Amino acid sequence: MANIDKIKVSLFIPCLINQFFPDTAFSMINVMKKCGIEPEVKKNQPCCGQPGYNMGFHDDAAALAQKFIDLYSQTDADYIVVPSGSCAAMVKNNYKNLNLKSSSEKICEKIIEFSDFMYKSDAYKKLNLKYKGAIFYHKSCHLLNELKIDESPKNILNSISGLKWFEADIYDNTCCGFGGSFSAAMPELSIDIGTKKLEFVKELNLSAFVACDAGCLMHLKSVSEAQNLKIKFYHFAEFIDYCSN
Amino acid sequence: MQSNEKQNLIKVRQNSITQLSNKKLQRNLKNATATTLKKRCDVIRKTSAVYEKARENAIDARDNSIENLEKNLECFIKNAKFKGIKVFVYDDYDMASAKITEIIKSKNADFTVKSKSMLTEEMRLNHYLEEHGISPIETDLGEFIVQLCGELPAHLTAPALHKSKEEVAEIFNRKLNMPLTDDINQMTAFARSYLRDKFLSAKVGITGANFAVTETGSIAVIENEGNARMCLTLPQTHIAVFGAEKLIPKFSDIPNFLEILSKSATGQLLNAYTTITSAPEAGHERYYIIVTKNRFKIASDAKMKKILRCIRCGACQNVCPVFQRLASHGYEFTYGGPIGIMLAPFFKGIAACEEMLDASTLCGFCKSLCPMKIDIPEIIIEHRKRLAKLPASSLSLKRIVKKCFSFSYRFFYSYEFTRSLIPYGIRFAEKLSNKISGRFYIPFWDKFRGRNFIKAPEKTFFEEYFKK
């Protein structure tokens, strides 16, 4: 990656963050500013089209994808940073399966997930990261299995002094149970998967939960609140912002 | 056809409620899948270089077979017949079952020993045989247990993984008068001696086949208990029943598949018994009953043919958070979990599988573990796409709701201004429901205890950011 002072970054704000967790987006901008990056936020950002795509309505997804491509082909930024593994995976892996008027290739190359960007650009080294205590780090499925990003966020967590973090192995538990339309179509399963996940966190005596995807956080937060589990949820960007204060 | 499919809708959601309410079942399923997964992770971590190499070779070999499935099958049949094996090919389950019945009856047998075969489950062969006065005796321990319980297998490789040892002891006690015990060794010894007599007196043995080698006309049967080898060698007549997708090109491909199958399935370095056979011994007879049902259809479907790579290791089932709660029974299909969702639309009709296709979080762990690198989420999405394209005559209420959601998403989420309208809608609903009922009530969400609706903040990010 190029020298960090010369990198131009544009941000993509996912729907859930825009709507439910605006603080996460502000945290992300904060963190970047601390690293000396002045990110661009484009007006009129569309949804990446993932909900329609996953439900099988590829025409609807393509309409949104086309808007996405049109918008971001206007930027001269080197990277389009996305604070969500699943939105980034949608653009990077799935746009090529849609019938789009213009090629998505150039944009897809620019797409990078937030934690991956922070690690690969070495931006995180400019931050003096400190945290006192322990957290649970949840490997969001699309980040891990679609984008194959595992080490980047973990390496940043390792660099935080005073932090102890835990994760679940593949045989303990995996998905949070959100799954977009799955949570609406199969609510009982969705809730049960989320509940078991949180029980695992509770058994580790942890009360802070960090993940790179707002979807997982929203679902688990709703389960946690309903069951009064007193777990705090942080998006990775929020957590890094918190640790650098 | 369409309305028929709709009537046959597999009610996965209803099944999920039933399965989730059975706490004991949930515990058994979780324990069994977690143990296998842990063993699998350990063994593959230790041997990853060898494993990866074998995996690539195996994928190449299988793709090669799928590419010209019909031609390869002809070639296999020719080679098998040359070795003195009697080969029959059927597209229809009942015709295949009838042929098997005919063979067994021609040997004057009234029972048959049978090793584990998912295809025979798919065909409901046992049911057919029983109806025609032949009693099939399952000799794989797991299948034996499930058969005694009058159930269907819960998993590809571990048919009785949903049973605890106490439950097994109870059924052995009730059905076979075994004295109650909690010692697994004692139970196994009991089943072993019970089955031994059957092996020795059987005139016909039925097995499946894990691989069928085109080049030589031979089959490979992979197992851990030695029961399949006995079904295959002791009785004078052996019938191997397998699907056309089991083909692999060369004899020398077998080691690659051995390398990945047992590691991926059970976390063993190698399975205990591998029997590779073709020509029958003197005085013995061997039949191959090959079933082609839907196999050619899948092989000729460019976007779906990778499904046929599957070697039925069951790793996708073990890691699937939905399968871990439903077992195969919840899918009402021989194959549950990710492999089942991929196959079911071909067998049950896509409209009948609407709920099944919804029953995936698309988390992709199945894809990351699949030894044959099948992109399972992509195939599930392809099925959903085909479902969405079904003609209006077969629309279900659910699909209309989904389409409306997707379409309004397309409209509202195109621009930042319209994106910001949604939270206004949510907040308005919140205020209204607070006024009426004194609490936040979204009919759909509130119905399910265990989940709150997350409150939207006063301003969306874009409103806040561009205000400055």
PDB file of C-alpha atoms in Angstrom, chain A residues 48-49 53 57-66 90 94-102 104, chain B residues 385:
ATOM      1  CA  CYS A  48     -24.938  -1.898  -2.022  1.00  0.00           C
ATOM      2  CA  GLY A  49     -27.865  -4.137  -3.014  1.00  0.00           C
ATOM      3  CA  TYR A  53     -29.198 -10.114  -4.076  1.00  0.00           C
ATOM      4  CA  PHE A  57     -34.129 -10.484  -6.625  1.00  0.00           C
ATOM      5  CA  HIS A  58     -31.151  -9.755  -8.768  1.00  0.00           C
ATOM      6  CA  ASP A  59     -32.853  -7.049 -10.851  1.00  0.00           C
ATOM      7  CA  ASP A  60     -33.369  -4.937  -7.758  1.00  0.00           C
ATOM      8  CA  ALA A  61     -29.826  -5.621  -6.646  1.00  0.00           C
ATOM      9  CA  ALA A  62     -28.483  -4.678 -10.067  1.00  0.00           C
ATOM     10  CA  ALA A  63     -30.354  -1.354 -10.026  1.00  0.00           C
ATOM     11  CA  LEU A  64     -28.671  -0.417  -6.742  1.00  0.00           C
ATOM     12  CA  ALA A  65     -25.312  -1.805  -7.827  1.00  0.00           C
ATOM     13  CA  GLN A  66     -25.443   0.346 -10.952  1.00  0.00           C
ATOM     14  CA  MET A  90     -21.201  -7.952  -1.836  1.00  0.00           C
ATOM     15  CA  ASN A  94     -21.041 -10.484  -6.290  1.00  0.00           C
ATOM     16  CA  TYR A  95     -21.210  -7.437  -8.565  1.00  0.00           C
ATOM     17  CA  LYS A  96     -19.584  -9.488 -11.289  1.00  0.00           C
ATOM     18  CA  ASN A  97     -22.578 -11.853 -11.231  1.00  0.00           C
ATOM     19  CA  LEU A  98     -25.043  -9.045 -11.956  1.00  0.00           C
ATOM     20  CA  ASN A  99     -25.943  -7.643 -15.359  1.00  0.00           C
ATOM     21  CA  LEU A 100     -24.527  -4.147 -15.068  1.00  0.00           C
ATOM     22  CA  LYS A 101     -24.250  -1.557 -17.802  1.00  0.00           C
ATOM     23  CA  SER A 102     -20.711  -0.578 -16.884  1.00  0.00           C
ATOM     24  CA  SER A 104     -17.535  -2.910 -11.869  1.00  0.00           C
TER      25      SER A 104
ATOM     26  CA  LYS B 385     -33.066 -16.443  -7.793  1.00  0.00           C
TER      27      LYS B 385
END
